[in-house]
Amino acid sequence: MRLGIDWGGTKMEIIALSNEGEELFRKRVPTPRDDYDGCVLAVVELVAAAEFETGQRGTLGIGIPGSISPSSGLVKNANSTWMNGKPLDKDLEAALGRVVRIQNDANCLAVSEATDGAGAGFDVVHAIIVGTGCGSGIAIHGRPLKGANGISGEWGSTTVPWLQEDEFPGPINWTGARSAIDLMCSGTGFQWDYENATGLKVSGKEIIDRMHAGEDMAQATYRRYVSRLARALAMSANLLDPDCFVLGGGMSNVDELYEDLPAAMRPFIFSDGYDVVIRKAMHGDSSGVRGAAWLWNS
């Protein structure tokens, strides 16, 4: 049995999978925000609940909104800032009495979708989370590409490439970077753009509903969003040239993206021809937690 935990900023979820990928157990609890010790305890309790209900002991993988630094052994780059600077893997292994595999949550999305999801059968999968933020992870032959310093796929604080004049200097994200991908290409950035243009603060879903209803301002916001996300993906295409892009998070539910993004990317691709596969995550909100479990896939 493989256990996976998705450690998010608002919720923590565990899943138990059989070797064949069958779901055996699932439970979700609120994240004890700003309480590191409380979060460690929550993991211990989730594992205990899963193993009690299934009657089995499992391997454990965890997806976190950050990464473990190879140089210090401590968590870094987590937007759940109370976990930064903590020896998370060591603390969990001491509390649980077993080895724990920890990866960035976007890497878990990539592993999940490359294993038995929208990216199955492709050698190189670049998975993008377009939700509250915009992070990414890379799976090669179904395994996470961690990188020498544990920052593979960490493009969030990179400025949107081929920045246009009206996008400069742009809003500041949580790291202090301006016009960064994790803001401008996220659902948060989509809402910010509409509010900036109209003075109205509405949800991303309502903006899409207004776009479908023919509202000019909503349609213009969508076109700007497509352009920014396409430029970010084109940068990845020029550097990594993945076989498949997989989108997860709230904005991945906007069906028009899968038709509009390839054409918007092509002017920025350094090639005389370019075909790209862009798919919606097959497992939806479950991709992160499933990918965490699949970190133990042999």
PDB file of N, CA and C in Angstrom, residues 151-217:
ATOM      1  N   ILE A 151      15.276  22.614  -6.994  1.00  0.00           N
ATOM      2  CA  ILE A 151      14.438  23.715  -7.476  1.00  0.00           C
ATOM      3  C   ILE A 151      13.981  23.517  -8.921  1.00  0.00           C
ATOM      4  N   SER A 152      14.077  22.300  -9.435  1.00  0.00           N
ATOM      5  CA  SER A 152      13.603  22.060 -10.796  1.00  0.00           C
ATOM      6  C   SER A 152      12.120  22.414 -10.908  1.00  0.00           C
ATOM      7  N   GLY A 153      11.774  23.152 -11.944  1.00  0.00           N
ATOM      8  CA  GLY A 153      10.381  23.555 -12.148  1.00  0.00           C
ATOM      9  C   GLY A 153       9.959  24.777 -11.364  1.00  0.00           C
ATOM     10  N   GLU A 154      10.839  25.327 -10.536  1.00  0.00           N
ATOM     11  CA  GLU A 154      10.468  26.479  -9.700  1.00  0.00           C
ATOM     12  C   GLU A 154      10.564  27.771 -10.519  1.00  0.00           C
ATOM     13  N   TRP A 155       9.589  27.997 -11.352  1.00  0.00           N
ATOM     14  CA  TRP A 155       9.616  29.164 -12.246  1.00  0.00           C
ATOM     15  C   TRP A 155       8.738  30.307 -11.742  1.00  0.00           C
ATOM     16  N   GLY A 156       8.089  30.123 -10.591  1.00  0.00           N
ATOM     17  CA  GLY A 156       7.077  31.066 -10.141  1.00  0.00           C
ATOM     18  C   GLY A 156       7.546  32.504 -10.019  1.00  0.00           C
ATOM     19  N   SER A 157       8.762  32.712  -9.507  1.00  0.00           N
ATOM     20  CA  SER A 157       9.243  34.075  -9.305  1.00  0.00           C
ATOM     21  C   SER A 157       9.954  34.639 -10.536  1.00  0.00           C
ATOM     22  N   THR A 158       9.962  33.888 -11.622  1.00  0.00           N
ATOM     23  CA  THR A 158      10.505  34.388 -12.882  1.00  0.00           C
ATOM     24  C   THR A 158       9.530  35.390 -13.499  1.00  0.00           C
ATOM     25  N   THR A 159      10.040  36.480 -13.996  1.00  0.00           N
ATOM     26  CA  THR A 159       9.191  37.457 -14.676  1.00  0.00           C
ATOM     27  C   THR A 159       8.580  36.834 -15.921  1.00  0.00           C
ATOM     28  N   VAL A 160       7.331  37.128 -16.189  1.00  0.00           N
ATOM     29  CA  VAL A 160       6.685  36.653 -17.419  1.00  0.00           C
ATOM     30  C   VAL A 160       7.584  37.034 -18.602  1.00  0.00           C
ATOM     31  N   PRO A 161       7.968  36.074 -19.447  1.00  0.00           N
ATOM     32  CA  PRO A 161       8.897  36.387 -20.537  1.00  0.00           C
ATOM     33  C   PRO A 161       8.250  37.229 -21.634  1.00  0.00           C
ATOM     34  N   TRP A 162       9.100  37.886 -22.419  1.00  0.00           N
ATOM     35  CA  TRP A 162       8.648  38.769 -23.492  1.00  0.00           C
ATOM     36  C   TRP A 162       7.624  39.782 -22.947  1.00  0.00           C
ATOM     37  N   LEU A 163       7.989  40.384 -21.804  1.00  0.00           N
ATOM     38  CA  LEU A 163       7.093  41.306 -21.120  1.00  0.00           C
ATOM     39  C   LEU A 163       6.713  42.471 -22.032  1.00  0.00           C
ATOM     40  N   GLN A 164       5.440  42.785 -22.062  1.00  0.00           N
ATOM     41  CA  GLN A 164       4.947  43.865 -22.896  1.00  0.00           C
ATOM     42  C   GLN A 164       4.971  45.190 -22.125  1.00  0.00           C
ATOM     43  N   GLU A 165       4.974  46.280 -22.868  1.00  0.00           N
ATOM     44  CA  GLU A 165       5.155  47.585 -22.242  1.00  0.00           C
ATOM     45  C   GLU A 165       4.086  47.867 -21.195  1.00  0.00           C
ATOM     46  N   ASP A 166       2.840  47.497 -21.493  1.00  0.00           N
ATOM     47  CA  ASP A 166       1.763  47.808 -20.549  1.00  0.00           C
ATOM     48  C   ASP A 166       1.745  46.853 -19.349  1.00  0.00           C
ATOM     49  N   GLU A 167       2.640  45.858 -19.327  1.00  0.00           N
ATOM     50  CA  GLU A 167       2.747  44.935 -18.203  1.00  0.00           C
ATOM     51  C   GLU A 167       3.854  45.346 -17.233  1.00  0.00           C
ATOM     52  N   PHE A 168       4.611  46.355 -17.584  1.00  0.00           N
ATOM     53  CA  PHE A 168       5.730  46.798 -16.756  1.00  0.00           C
ATOM     54  C   PHE A 168       5.324  47.994 -15.898  1.00  0.00           C
ATOM     55  N   PRO A 169       5.714  48.075 -14.617  1.00  0.00           N
ATOM     56  CA  PRO A 169       6.527  47.096 -13.900  1.00  0.00           C
ATOM     57  C   PRO A 169       5.720  45.930 -13.341  1.00  0.00           C
ATOM     58  N   GLY A 170       4.401  46.082 -13.249  1.00  0.00           N
ATOM     59  CA  GLY A 170       3.556  44.977 -12.810  1.00  0.00           C
ATOM     60  C   GLY A 170       3.447  44.844 -11.305  1.00  0.00           C
ATOM     61  N   PRO A 171       2.504  44.022 -10.840  1.00  0.00           N
ATOM     62  CA  PRO A 171       2.288  43.826  -9.397  1.00  0.00           C
ATOM     63  C   PRO A 171       3.420  43.013  -8.775  1.00  0.00           C
ATOM     64  N   ILE A 172       3.525  43.091  -7.462  1.00  0.00           N
ATOM     65  CA  ILE A 172       4.569  42.395  -6.713  1.00  0.00           C
ATOM     66  C   ILE A 172       3.988  41.128  -6.083  1.00  0.00           C
ATOM     67  N   ASN A 173       4.705  40.007  -6.255  1.00  0.00           N
ATOM     68  CA  ASN A 173       4.227  38.758  -5.659  1.00  0.00           C
ATOM     69  C   ASN A 173       4.795  38.588  -4.250  1.00  0.00           C
ATOM     70  N   TRP A 174       4.548  37.440  -3.642  1.00  0.00           N
ATOM     71  CA  TRP A 174       4.901  37.227  -2.231  1.00  0.00           C
ATOM     72  C   TRP A 174       6.410  37.202  -1.995  1.00  0.00           C
ATOM     73  N   THR A 175       7.203  36.985  -3.045  1.00  0.00           N
ATOM     74  CA  THR A 175       8.661  36.995  -2.892  1.00  0.00           C
ATOM     75  C   THR A 175       9.262  38.369  -3.145  1.00  0.00           C
ATOM     76  N   GLY A 176       8.439  39.326  -3.599  1.00  0.00           N
ATOM     77  CA  GLY A 176       8.931  40.655  -3.930  1.00  0.00           C
ATOM     78  C   GLY A 176       9.244  40.846  -5.396  1.00  0.00           C
ATOM     79  N   ALA A 177       9.003  39.814  -6.222  1.00  0.00           N
ATOM     80  CA  ALA A 177       9.265  39.903  -7.654  1.00  0.00           C
ATOM     81  C   ALA A 177       8.091  40.579  -8.367  1.00  0.00           C
ATOM     82  N   ARG A 178       8.393  41.333  -9.409  1.00  0.00           N
ATOM     83  CA  ARG A 178       7.358  42.019 -10.183  1.00  0.00           C
ATOM     84  C   ARG A 178       7.007  41.231 -11.442  1.00  0.00           C
ATOM     85  N   SER A 179       5.728  41.274 -11.800  1.00  0.00           N
ATOM     86  CA  SER A 179       5.229  40.621 -13.011  1.00  0.00           C
ATOM     87  C   SER A 179       5.670  39.160 -13.073  1.00  0.00           C
ATOM     88  N   ALA A 180       5.634  38.487 -11.936  1.00  0.00           N
ATOM     89  CA  ALA A 180       6.104  37.108 -11.858  1.00  0.00           C
ATOM     90  C   ALA A 180       5.041  36.145 -12.384  1.00  0.00           C
ATOM     91  N   ILE A 181       5.520  35.014 -12.885  1.00  0.00           N
ATOM     92  CA  ILE A 181       4.620  33.995 -13.444  1.00  0.00           C
ATOM     93  C   ILE A 181       3.605  33.534 -12.411  1.00  0.00           C
ATOM     94  N   ASP A 182       4.049  33.342 -11.153  1.00  0.00           N
ATOM     95  CA  ASP A 182       3.118  32.765 -10.177  1.00  0.00           C
ATOM     96  C   ASP A 182       1.979  33.708  -9.813  1.00  0.00           C
ATOM     97  N   LEU A 183       2.106  34.972 -10.183  1.00  0.00           N
ATOM     98  CA  LEU A 183       0.988  35.898 -10.000  1.00  0.00           C
ATOM     99  C   LEU A 183       0.273  36.144 -11.325  1.00  0.00           C
ATOM    100  N   MET A 184       0.999  36.530 -12.338  1.00  0.00           N
ATOM    101  CA  MET A 184       0.380  36.945 -13.592  1.00  0.00           C
ATOM    102  C   MET A 184      -0.302  35.800 -14.334  1.00  0.00           C
ATOM    103  N   CYS A 185       0.166  34.564 -14.125  1.00  0.00           N
ATOM    104  CA  CYS A 185      -0.386  33.416 -14.839  1.00  0.00           C
ATOM    105  C   CYS A 185      -1.274  32.548 -13.955  1.00  0.00           C
ATOM    106  N   SER A 186      -1.579  33.014 -12.775  1.00  0.00           N
ATOM    107  CA  SER A 186      -2.420  32.266 -11.834  1.00  0.00           C
ATOM    108  C   SER A 186      -3.872  32.725 -11.908  1.00  0.00           C
ATOM    109  N   GLY A 187      -4.735  31.983 -11.218  1.00  0.00           N
ATOM    110  CA  GLY A 187      -6.114  32.434 -11.088  1.00  0.00           C
ATOM    111  C   GLY A 187      -6.192  33.753 -10.342  1.00  0.00           C
ATOM    112  N   THR A 188      -5.309  33.938  -9.374  1.00  0.00           N
ATOM    113  CA  THR A 188      -5.240  35.204  -8.649  1.00  0.00           C
ATOM    114  C   THR A 188      -4.927  36.355  -9.592  1.00  0.00           C
ATOM    115  N   GLY A 189      -3.969  36.128 -10.504  1.00  0.00           N
ATOM    116  CA  GLY A 189      -3.610  37.152 -11.477  1.00  0.00           C
ATOM    117  C   GLY A 189      -4.718  37.438 -12.471  1.00  0.00           C
ATOM    118  N   PHE A 190      -5.458  36.405 -12.826  1.00  0.00           N
ATOM    119  CA  PHE A 190      -6.605  36.563 -13.715  1.00  0.00           C
ATOM    120  C   PHE A 190      -7.634  37.507 -13.084  1.00  0.00           C
ATOM    121  N   GLN A 191      -7.914  37.290 -11.805  1.00  0.00           N
ATOM    122  CA  GLN A 191      -8.859  38.156 -11.094  1.00  0.00           C
ATOM    123  C   GLN A 191      -8.299  39.561 -10.918  1.00  0.00           C
ATOM    124  N   TRP A 192      -6.990  39.653 -10.611  1.00  0.00           N
ATOM    125  CA  TRP A 192      -6.347  40.960 -10.450  1.00  0.00           C
ATOM    126  C   TRP A 192      -6.450  41.772 -11.733  1.00  0.00           C
ATOM    127  N   ASP A 193      -6.209  41.129 -12.871  1.00  0.00           N
ATOM    128  CA  ASP A 193      -6.243  41.835 -14.144  1.00  0.00           C
ATOM    129  C   ASP A 193      -7.625  42.412 -14.420  1.00  0.00           C
ATOM    130  N   TYR A 194      -8.651  41.618 -14.139  1.00  0.00           N
ATOM    131  CA  TYR A 194     -10.022  42.088 -14.373  1.00  0.00           C
ATOM    132  C   TYR A 194     -10.356  43.244 -13.425  1.00  0.00           C
ATOM    133  N   GLU A 195      -9.965  43.113 -12.173  1.00  0.00           N
ATOM    134  CA  GLU A 195     -10.227  44.182 -11.205  1.00  0.00           C
ATOM    135  C   GLU A 195      -9.470  45.452 -11.587  1.00  0.00           C
ATOM    136  N   ASN A 196      -8.244  45.296 -12.061  1.00  0.00           N
ATOM    137  CA  ASN A 196      -7.430  46.439 -12.467  1.00  0.00           C
ATOM    138  C   ASN A 196      -8.059  47.183 -13.643  1.00  0.00           C
ATOM    139  N   ALA A 197      -8.720  46.418 -14.525  1.00  0.00           N
ATOM    140  CA  ALA A 197      -9.320  47.019 -15.721  1.00  0.00           C
ATOM    141  C   ALA A 197     -10.700  47.603 -15.466  1.00  0.00           C
ATOM    142  N   THR A 198     -11.439  47.018 -14.508  1.00  0.00           N
ATOM    143  CA  THR A 198     -12.840  47.393 -14.332  1.00  0.00           C
ATOM    144  C   THR A 198     -13.150  48.020 -12.978  1.00  0.00           C
ATOM    145  N   GLY A 199     -12.283  47.787 -11.987  1.00  0.00           N
ATOM    146  CA  GLY A 199     -12.586  48.224 -10.631  1.00  0.00           C
ATOM    147  C   GLY A 199     -13.495  47.274  -9.888  1.00  0.00           C
ATOM    148  N   LEU A 200     -13.836  46.151 -10.505  1.00  0.00           N
ATOM    149  CA  LEU A 200     -14.744  45.173  -9.912  1.00  0.00           C
ATOM    150  C   LEU A 200     -13.977  43.955  -9.433  1.00  0.00           C
ATOM    151  N   LYS A 201     -14.219  43.540  -8.193  1.00  0.00           N
ATOM    152  CA  LYS A 201     -13.563  42.374  -7.633  1.00  0.00           C
ATOM    153  C   LYS A 201     -14.535  41.206  -7.647  1.00  0.00           C
ATOM    154  N   VAL A 202     -14.357  40.289  -8.594  1.00  0.00           N
ATOM    155  CA  VAL A 202     -15.251  39.139  -8.726  1.00  0.00           C
ATOM    156  C   VAL A 202     -14.398  37.875  -8.858  1.00  0.00           C
ATOM    157  N   SER A 203     -15.032  36.724  -8.741  1.00  0.00           N
ATOM    158  CA  SER A 203     -14.318  35.453  -8.811  1.00  0.00           C
ATOM    159  C   SER A 203     -13.896  35.145 -10.245  1.00  0.00           C
ATOM    160  N   GLY A 204     -12.933  34.260 -10.358  1.00  0.00           N
ATOM    161  CA  GLY A 204     -12.509  33.834 -11.682  1.00  0.00           C
ATOM    162  C   GLY A 204     -13.630  33.192 -12.459  1.00  0.00           C
ATOM    163  N   LYS A 205     -14.460  32.397 -11.775  1.00  0.00           N
ATOM    164  CA  LYS A 205     -15.583  31.747 -12.448  1.00  0.00           C
ATOM    165  C   LYS A 205     -16.552  32.772 -13.006  1.00  0.00           C
ATOM    166  N   GLU A 206     -16.798  33.833 -12.234  1.00  0.00           N
ATOM    167  CA  GLU A 206     -17.726  34.858 -12.722  1.00  0.00           C
ATOM    168  C   GLU A 206     -17.147  35.602 -13.917  1.00  0.00           C
ATOM    169  N   ILE A 207     -15.829  35.809 -13.916  1.00  0.00           N
ATOM    170  CA  ILE A 207     -15.209  36.458 -15.075  1.00  0.00           C
ATOM    171  C   ILE A 207     -15.391  35.599 -16.316  1.00  0.00           C
ATOM    172  N   ILE A 208     -15.190  34.291 -16.162  1.00  0.00           N
ATOM    173  CA  ILE A 208     -15.395  33.387 -17.302  1.00  0.00           C
ATOM    174  C   ILE A 208     -16.855  33.386 -17.735  1.00  0.00           C
ATOM    175  N   ASP A 209     -17.780  33.395 -16.767  1.00  0.00           N
ATOM    176  CA  ASP A 209     -19.208  33.470 -17.121  1.00  0.00           C
ATOM    177  C   ASP A 209     -19.507  34.753 -17.894  1.00  0.00           C
ATOM    178  N   ARG A 210     -18.908  35.857 -17.473  1.00  0.00           N
ATOM    179  CA  ARG A 210     -19.109  37.125 -18.179  1.00  0.00           C
ATOM    180  C   ARG A 210     -18.488  37.080 -19.578  1.00  0.00           C
ATOM    181  N   MET A 211     -17.362  36.403 -19.702  1.00  0.00           N
ATOM    182  CA  MET A 211     -16.742  36.237 -21.008  1.00  0.00           C
ATOM    183  C   MET A 211     -17.677  35.463 -21.942  1.00  0.00           C
ATOM    184  N   HIS A 212     -18.243  34.370 -21.437  1.00  0.00           N
ATOM    185  CA  HIS A 212     -19.170  33.573 -22.246  1.00  0.00           C
ATOM    186  C   HIS A 212     -20.425  34.356 -22.610  1.00  0.00           C
ATOM    187  N   ALA A 213     -20.785  35.312 -21.745  1.00  0.00           N
ATOM    188  CA  ALA A 213     -21.966  36.134 -22.014  1.00  0.00           C
ATOM    189  C   ALA A 213     -21.674  37.269 -22.992  1.00  0.00           C
ATOM    190  N   GLY A 214     -20.397  37.404 -23.399  1.00  0.00           N
ATOM    191  CA  GLY A 214     -20.039  38.398 -24.404  1.00  0.00           C
ATOM    192  C   GLY A 214     -19.532  39.714 -23.864  1.00  0.00           C
ATOM    193  N   GLU A 215     -19.244  39.787 -22.542  1.00  0.00           N
ATOM    194  CA  GLU A 215     -18.755  41.043 -21.987  1.00  0.00           C
ATOM    195  C   GLU A 215     -17.353  41.348 -22.534  1.00  0.00           C
ATOM    196  N   ASP A 216     -17.167  42.539 -23.079  1.00  0.00           N
ATOM    197  CA  ASP A 216     -15.902  42.918 -23.711  1.00  0.00           C
ATOM    198  C   ASP A 216     -14.741  42.904 -22.728  1.00  0.00           C
ATOM    199  N   MET A 217     -14.928  43.433 -21.520  1.00  0.00           N
ATOM    200  CA  MET A 217     -13.836  43.535 -20.560  1.00  0.00           C
ATOM    201  C   MET A 217     -13.381  42.144 -20.092  1.00  0.00           C
TER     202      MET A 217
END
